[in-house]
Every structure is written in C-alpha cells, then in structure tokens.
Rosetta silent file (secondary structure, phi, psi, omega in degrees, C-alpha in Angstrom):
SEQUENCE: XXXXXXXXXXXXXXXXXXXXXXXXXXXXXXXXXXXXXXXXXXXXXXXXXXXXXXXXXXXXXXXXXXXXXXXXXXXXXXXXXXXXXXXXXXXXXXXXXXXXXXXXXXXXXXXXXXXXXXXXXXXXXXXXXXXXXXXXXXX
SCORE:     score description
SCORE:     0.000 S_00000001
   1 L     0.000  -32.522 -179.486   63.511    9.529   69.107 S_00000001
   2 L   -63.125  -31.773  179.294   62.874    8.235   72.604 S_00000001
   3 L   -76.685  -42.171 -176.041   63.909   11.608   73.959 S_00000001
   4 L   -73.796  -45.926 -173.487   61.968   13.682   71.394 S_00000001
   5 L  -139.659   69.791 -175.890   58.758   11.656   71.258 S_00000001
   6 H   -61.972  -34.332  179.868   58.631    8.939   73.950 S_00000001
   7 H   -69.248  -41.463  179.175   54.887    8.381   73.630 S_00000001
   8 H   -62.892  -41.511  178.379   55.071    7.983   69.883 S_00000001
   9 H   -62.649  -45.830 -179.737   57.933    5.483   70.174 S_00000001
  10 H   -62.055  -40.866 -179.651   56.018    3.504   72.785 S_00000001
  11 H   -67.676  -38.521  178.957   52.855    3.406   70.677 S_00000001
  12 H   -69.362  -35.705  178.094   54.750    2.249   67.580 S_00000001
  13 H   -63.372  -40.290  178.867   56.545   -0.408   69.615 S_00000001
  14 H   -67.494  -38.167 -178.345   53.212   -1.757   70.783 S_00000001
  15 H   -65.698  -37.149 -176.590   51.800   -1.708   67.255 S_00000001
  16 H   -95.273   -4.337 -177.381   54.706   -3.694   65.812 S_00000001
  17 L    86.352 -179.188  179.302   55.236   -5.958   68.788 S_00000001
  18 L   -78.624  155.111 -179.398   58.460   -6.403   70.621 S_00000001
  19 L   -68.967  139.066  179.620   61.737   -6.375   68.782 S_00000001
  20 L   -65.704  128.361  179.452   62.995   -9.793   67.803 S_00000001
  21 L   -81.562  134.454  177.818   65.781  -10.876   70.114 S_00000001
  22 L   -70.187  148.989  176.192   68.957  -12.089   68.497 S_00000001
  23 L   -70.047  151.934  178.294   70.096  -15.607   69.275 S_00000001
  24 L   -71.873  132.861 -180.000   72.938  -15.989   71.688 S_00000001
  25 L  -124.712  105.890 -176.091   76.239  -16.477   69.882 S_00000001
  26 L  -103.601  141.592  178.914   79.024  -17.686   72.125 S_00000001
  27 L  -128.081  137.508 -173.339   82.690  -17.810   71.211 S_00000001
  28 L   -66.373  -34.114 -177.291   85.303  -19.576   73.352 S_00000001
  29 L  -179.487 -177.796 -179.320   87.955  -16.867   73.105 S_00000001
  30 L   -63.782  151.994  179.849   89.904  -14.462   70.912 S_00000001
  31 L    63.737   19.192  177.328   90.998  -15.585   67.441 S_00000001
  32 L   -89.060  -49.811 -177.195   88.341  -18.294   67.394 S_00000001
  33 E  -129.925  128.469  174.865   85.816  -16.701   64.980 S_00000001
  34 E  -111.136  119.743  178.820   86.424  -13.855   62.550 S_00000001
  35 E   -96.174  128.125 -173.640   83.240  -12.248   61.211 S_00000001
  36 E  -127.053  139.190  175.678   83.661  -10.656   57.775 S_00000001
  37 E  -163.345  160.614  177.812   81.292   -8.544   55.695 S_00000001
  38 E  -109.248  163.297  177.681   81.145   -5.734   53.186 S_00000001
  39 E  -123.449  116.237 -170.681   79.165   -2.538   53.152 S_00000001
  40 L   -96.459    2.013 -173.555   77.668   -1.768   49.740 S_00000001
  41 L   -60.982  -30.415 -177.689   76.078    1.624   50.330 S_00000001
  42 L  -103.374    7.618 -177.512   78.909    3.505   48.603 S_00000001
  43 H   -65.689  -28.279  178.315   79.640    1.020   45.822 S_00000001
  44 H   -68.670  -16.668  175.662   77.650    3.067   43.304 S_00000001
  45 H   -97.325    2.349  177.271   80.225    5.833   43.887 S_00000001
  46 L    94.651    8.462 -179.804   83.111    3.457   43.289 S_00000001
  47 L  -105.414  134.493  171.742   84.023    2.738   46.914 S_00000001
  48 E  -111.366  136.761  179.541   84.187   -0.730   48.411 S_00000001
  49 E  -125.323  128.478  179.214   84.145   -1.100   52.182 S_00000001
  50 E  -140.911  143.632 -178.790   85.003   -4.389   53.832 S_00000001
  51 E  -145.062  159.543  177.659   85.686   -5.247   57.434 S_00000001
  52 E  -137.298  138.766 -178.085   86.527   -8.071   59.771 S_00000001
  53 E  -135.626  139.653  174.874   85.902   -8.245   63.496 S_00000001
  54 E   -70.411  122.947 -172.966   86.928  -10.746   66.139 S_00000001
  55 L   -67.886  -21.554 -178.928   83.643  -12.248   67.309 S_00000001
  56 L   -83.850  -55.073 -173.275   84.864  -12.650   70.917 S_00000001
  57 L   -93.986   -9.849 -173.792   86.471   -9.314   71.690 S_00000001
  58 L    65.516   16.768  177.363   84.776   -7.170   69.031 S_00000001
  59 L   -66.302  130.458  177.260   88.295   -6.113   68.013 S_00000001
  60 E   -80.262  107.505 -176.448   88.259   -4.657   64.502 S_00000001
  61 E   -72.044  -41.845  172.408   90.809   -6.846   62.740 S_00000001
  62 E  -159.164  154.434  172.718   90.668   -4.760   59.579 S_00000001
  63 E  -140.369  121.510 -175.460   88.600   -2.180   57.826 S_00000001
  64 E  -118.892  132.818  172.568   89.293   -1.539   54.179 S_00000001
  65 E  -125.816  123.380 -177.972   88.007    1.242   51.992 S_00000001
  66 E  -152.888 -179.295 -178.433   89.133    1.154   48.393 S_00000001
  67 L  -119.882   21.719 -176.621   88.266    1.632   44.754 S_00000001
  68 L   -70.412  141.959  171.884   89.239   -1.790   43.485 S_00000001
  69 L   -88.974   -7.752 -179.156   87.192   -3.554   40.840 S_00000001
  70 L  -105.545   67.318 -174.473   88.686   -6.833   42.053 S_00000001
  71 H   -57.304  -44.389 -177.644   86.813   -7.159   45.310 S_00000001
  72 H   -60.772  -43.488  178.613   87.511  -10.892   45.748 S_00000001
  73 H   -66.486  -42.452 -179.264   91.257  -10.356   45.312 S_00000001
  74 H   -62.843  -44.879  178.755   91.171   -7.308   47.573 S_00000001
  75 H   -64.291  -41.988  179.129   89.336   -9.104   50.406 S_00000001
  76 H   -65.178  -40.483  178.326   91.703  -12.074   50.188 S_00000001
  77 H   -61.756  -41.195  178.060   94.686   -9.694   50.222 S_00000001
  78 H   -62.475  -42.402  178.507   93.350   -7.989   53.372 S_00000001
  79 H   -63.932  -48.215 -179.868   92.962  -11.360   55.088 S_00000001
  80 H   -63.061  -35.854  176.209   96.460  -12.525   54.138 S_00000001
  81 H   -64.904  -39.005  177.357   97.883   -9.180   55.291 S_00000001
  82 H   -60.447  -45.486 -179.798   96.089   -9.680   58.634 S_00000001
  83 H   -62.536  -43.592 -178.913   97.713  -13.111   59.026 S_00000001
  84 H   -65.778  -38.291 -177.197  101.137  -11.752   58.175 S_00000001
  85 H   -73.730  -46.258 -173.121  100.766   -8.790   60.586 S_00000001
  86 H   -92.848  -20.207 -176.073   99.298  -10.601   63.594 S_00000001
  87 L    59.712   25.713  176.552  100.785  -14.076   63.101 S_00000001
  88 L  -126.926  139.691  178.576   97.452  -15.491   64.303 S_00000001
  89 L  -117.260  126.202  177.126   94.958  -17.456   62.260 S_00000001
  90 L   -66.454  150.542  177.287   91.301  -17.635   63.347 S_00000001
  91 L   -69.294  -37.080 -174.250   89.877  -21.124   63.709 S_00000001
  92 E  -138.768  140.333  171.912   86.697  -20.222   61.855 S_00000001
  93 E  -114.513  135.878  179.297   85.671  -17.437   59.471 S_00000001
  94 E  -118.303  126.638  178.718   82.035  -16.449   59.156 S_00000001
  95 E  -154.411  171.839  170.648   80.754  -14.517   56.126 S_00000001
  96 L   -80.964  167.428 -176.439   77.961  -14.418   53.622 S_00000001
  97 L   -94.523   67.656  178.990   78.370  -16.397   50.453 S_00000001
  98 L   -95.743  166.734  179.876   79.209  -13.574   48.148 S_00000001
  99 H   -64.334  -24.498 -177.681   81.480  -13.663   45.135 S_00000001
 100 H   -79.013   -9.387 -177.589   84.067  -11.674   47.088 S_00000001
 101 H  -103.311   -3.574 -176.253   84.523  -14.370   49.757 S_00000001
 102 H   -66.174  -45.880  179.405   85.298  -17.372   47.562 S_00000001
 103 H   -65.949  -41.204  178.644   89.063  -16.710   47.333 S_00000001
 104 H   -61.241  -43.503  177.736   89.235  -15.907   51.041 S_00000001
 105 H   -61.056  -43.792 -179.909   87.463  -19.181   51.901 S_00000001
 106 H   -61.909  -44.781 -179.826   89.855  -21.121   49.658 S_00000001
 107 H   -63.278  -46.522 -178.155   92.897  -19.462   51.264 S_00000001
 108 H   -62.960  -44.637 -179.244   91.674  -20.030   54.809 S_00000001
 109 H   -63.870  -43.191  178.529   90.766  -23.661   54.189 S_00000001
 110 H   -60.762  -45.936 -177.899   94.112  -24.360   52.495 S_00000001
 111 H   -68.609  -39.944  179.167   96.090  -22.750   55.288 S_00000001
 112 H   -68.830  -37.536 -179.622   94.154  -24.468   58.093 S_00000001
 113 H   -75.040  -12.659  176.334   94.372  -27.871   56.405 S_00000001
 114 H   -60.458  -37.743  179.179   98.124  -27.492   56.041 S_00000001
 115 H  -101.438  -20.670 -177.790   98.431  -28.384   59.739 S_00000001
 116 L  -136.740   76.658 -173.629   95.123  -30.220   60.216 S_00000001
 117 L   -64.547  -19.423 -176.730   94.284  -32.073   56.969 S_00000001
 118 L   -88.190   -1.216 -179.278   91.301  -33.929   58.431 S_00000001
 119 L   -64.868  136.079  174.754   89.307  -30.761   59.277 S_00000001
 120 L   -78.322  155.733  178.662   85.921  -30.529   57.582 S_00000001
 121 H   -55.123  -42.217 -177.167   85.034  -27.403   55.659 S_00000001
 122 H   -65.453  -17.643  178.468   82.284  -26.614   58.212 S_00000001
 123 H   -89.242   -7.870 -175.065   84.894  -26.577   60.992 S_00000001
 124 L  -112.932  -39.325 -174.424   86.976  -23.994   59.099 S_00000001
 125 E  -139.670  140.819 -179.532   84.540  -21.714   57.301 S_00000001
 126 E  -127.794  108.431  171.709   80.910  -20.816   57.830 S_00000001
 127 E   -85.990  138.752  177.220   78.847  -19.334   55.034 S_00000001
 128 L  -160.110  176.084  177.250   75.571  -17.867   56.150 S_00000001
 129 L   -64.597  143.305 -179.692   73.101  -15.075   55.550 S_00000001
 130 H   -56.773  -37.743 -178.152   74.570  -11.652   56.076 S_00000001
 131 H   -69.691  -19.795  177.343   71.890  -10.790   58.615 S_00000001
 132 H   -84.599  -12.962 -179.929   72.929  -13.805   60.745 S_00000001
 133 L   -83.237   71.225 -167.031   76.512  -12.585   60.939 S_00000001
 134 H   -55.249  -44.957 -170.515   75.650  -10.591   64.065 S_00000001
 135 H   -65.777  -47.881  179.963   79.018   -9.301   65.168 S_00000001
 136 H   -75.717  -33.455  178.546   80.093   -7.572   61.956 S_00000001
 137 H   -65.313  -36.342  179.370   76.545   -6.501   61.064 S_00000001
 138 H   -71.070  -26.658 -179.056   76.162   -4.725   64.415 S_00000001
 139 L   -71.809    0.000    0.000   79.402   -2.875   63.858 S_00000001
C-alpha cells in the first residue's frame, strides 16, 4: 500500500497514531526459549496447524499440519518428536493457555524436573496471551 497510495497510508497513520511498539524480548541463546502456537484459520476445514520457533535464532523447530481431532495429543507428540530428533530440550516453553498445551506443559515440566527437581513451574513453562508470544506470532 505504501507504494500504491503513500499519501493515503500517511494520512491513516496520522489518524490512528503511531503503531504500538512491541516490548523488547531478549533471550540468552539458542534452545533457551521455545515459542509455540497454533493457527486456527483453517480449523473449520478440518486442518490444524501448529508450530514452534526458537525465540533466539527464529529457527522453525517444527511446523505441523494435520487433521487430528486430538490436538493436545498431537502437539505433545510433535514436541516429544523434536526432543528425540534434536536431543536438545529448551529451558523454557512459551505458549498461550489453550487446551492443546496442557499435555505439552506436563511433559516439559516432568522432563525438566527429572534433572532439576527444585525448578519452579514459572522457570520451566510460561503461559501467556497469544498476542504476547511475539516470536511465533510474527512468524
């Protein structure tokens, strides 16, 4: 639109004010934070889309498109498959608190506490609003 109608874009930008700037989200390094989210636009056609991205490198850890009615089981299976394939476990997972992430959260917490039993849930898993999960939402 900026190329087609630069004046119109500028006038609308002035009318609505400046775009809200996202907060800075810093990650120490790779495999520290895994951002996970689903895309529901095609669910009415029977497709589920779910993805995970490394918050540091923006590496797409997995992207799943399927027709499963068992979304929670499917998302957990994708996560466990990622662990088996890469042999790396992220320190923290960030997702919205949907019904599909409960099994994944339980799996991740159980696996992390196997070696570090004193870790708090908040140090292992972060539930938040989907819009605040910047890395996967931007993808």
